[in-house]
Short mmCIF file of C-alpha atoms in Angstrom, two decimals:
data_model
loop_
_atom_site.label_atom_id
_atom_site.label_comp_id
_atom_site.label_asym_id
_atom_site.label_seq_id
_atom_site.Cartn_x
_atom_site.Cartn_y
_atom_site.Cartn_z
CA UNK A 1376 -8.00 -19.28 25.96
CA UNK A 1377 -10.51 -17.12 27.34
CA UNK A 1378 -12.45 -15.42 24.33
CA UNK A 1379 -11.54 -11.84 25.28
CA UNK A 1380 -8.01 -13.25 25.35
CA UNK A 1381 -8.32 -14.17 21.75
CA UNK A 1382 -10.03 -11.08 20.67
CA UNK A 1383 -7.37 -8.80 22.38
CA UNK A 1384 -4.69 -10.94 20.35
CA UNK A 1385 -6.64 -10.58 17.12
CA UNK A 1386 -7.21 -6.83 17.49
CA UNK A 1387 -3.28 -6.44 18.35
CA UNK A 1388 -2.29 -8.26 15.13
CA UNK A 1389 -4.69 -6.36 12.89
CA UNK A 1390 -3.42 -3.22 14.54
CA UNK A 1391 0.36 -4.72 13.71
CA UNK A 1392 -0.69 -5.32 10.28
CA UNK A 1393 -2.23 -2.02 9.70
CA UNK A 1394 0.65 -0.08 11.14
CA UNK A 1395 3.39 -2.23 9.31
CA UNK A 1396 1.05 -1.69 5.93
CA UNK A 1397 1.28 2.02 6.31
CA UNK A 1398 4.83 1.93 7.16
CA UNK A 1399 5.73 -0.17 4.30
CA UNK A 1400 3.38 1.68 1.86
CA UNK A 1401 4.72 5.32 2.92
CA UNK A 1402 8.18 3.91 2.75
CA UNK A 1403 7.65 2.61 -0.75
CA UNK A 1404 5.93 5.84 -2.35
CA UNK A 1405 8.51 8.15 -0.82
CA UNK A 1406 11.34 6.39 -2.50
CA UNK A 1407 9.34 6.31 -5.81
CA UNK A 1408 8.32 9.87 -5.55
CA UNK A 1409 11.89 11.03 -4.66
CA UNK A 1410 13.40 8.83 -7.46
CA UNK A 1411 10.72 10.16 -9.86
CA UNK A 1412 11.54 13.80 -9.03
CA UNK A 1413 14.90 13.42 -10.64
CA UNK A 1414 13.10 12.48 -13.57
CA UNK A 1415 10.92 15.61 -13.62
CA UNK A 1416 7.61 13.14 -12.96
CA UNK A 1417 5.51 15.05 -10.48
CA UNK A 1418 3.77 13.23 -7.41
CA UNK A 1419 0.51 13.85 -9.30
CA UNK A 1420 1.82 11.90 -12.40
CA UNK A 1421 2.90 9.16 -10.15
CA UNK A 1422 -0.45 8.64 -8.54
CA UNK A 1423 -2.55 8.99 -11.67
CA UNK A 1424 -0.33 6.32 -13.14
CA UNK A 1425 -1.17 3.99 -10.30
CA UNK A 1426 -4.92 4.78 -10.77
CA UNK A 1427 -4.55 4.27 -14.35
CA UNK A 1428 -4.21 0.49 -13.39
CA UNK A 1429 -7.76 0.45 -12.65
CA UNK A 1430 -9.44 3.01 -14.97
CA UNK A 1431 -7.13 3.39 -17.90
CA UNK A 1432 -5.76 6.56 -19.70
CA UNK A 1433 -8.56 8.59 -18.47
CA UNK A 1434 -6.98 8.81 -14.72
CA UNK A 1435 -4.61 11.42 -16.38
CA UNK A 1436 -7.66 13.86 -17.17
CA UNK A 1437 -9.37 13.30 -13.76
CA UNK A 1438 -7.15 15.44 -11.86
CA UNK A 1439 -7.69 15.01 -7.86
CA UNK A 1440 -10.03 12.13 -8.19
CA UNK A 1441 -7.63 10.12 -9.75
CA UNK A 1442 -5.00 11.24 -7.43
CA UNK A 1443 -6.96 9.91 -4.51
CA UNK A 1444 -7.73 6.69 -6.15
CA UNK A 1445 -3.95 6.20 -6.90
CA UNK A 1446 -3.07 6.84 -2.93
CA UNK A 1447 -5.93 4.50 -2.00
CA UNK A 1448 -4.75 1.82 -4.59
CA UNK A 1449 -1.21 1.89 -3.42
CA UNK A 1450 -2.14 1.56 0.24
CA UNK A 1451 -4.48 -1.01 -0.43
CA UNK A 1452 -1.67 -3.12 -2.61
CA UNK A 1453 0.79 -2.59 0.81
CA UNK A 1454 -1.79 -3.69 2.94
CA UNK A 1455 -2.40 -6.85 0.81
CA UNK A 1456 0.95 -7.85 0.83
CA UNK A 1457 1.46 -7.19 4.40
CA UNK A 1458 -1.28 -9.53 5.18
CA UNK A 1459 0.44 -11.99 2.76
CA UNK A 1460 3.66 -11.73 4.46
CA UNK A 1461 2.13 -11.80 7.57
CA UNK A 1462 0.35 -15.19 7.01
CA UNK A 1463 3.33 -16.78 5.55
CA UNK A 1464 5.42 -15.85 8.34
CA UNK A 1465 2.89 -16.84 11.05
CA UNK A 1466 2.98 -20.34 9.89
CA UNK A 1467 6.98 -20.53 9.61
CA UNK A 1468 7.48 -18.53 12.89
CA UNK A 1469 6.10 -18.80 16.46
CA UNK A 1470 4.02 -15.48 16.81
#
């Protein structure tokens, strides 16, 4: 296989992983936000709760900074699990 073909395949795989991670993360957080709205939990509180996994209770006093951190952490976790699934699936399936 030519090096350029190998790179193109790697770029396509990376694009697929990032796209799937974005889709999975968006679907996951959408379900969570809708579920929590019925419990009177705001999206801000949901993302601050996610951020509190890293920075503790002060996440609830940091405003938009902790909300942004919560969004980043949420999508990082989605990306991590997408990579794990891809690695496991690519060993078992012909990709």
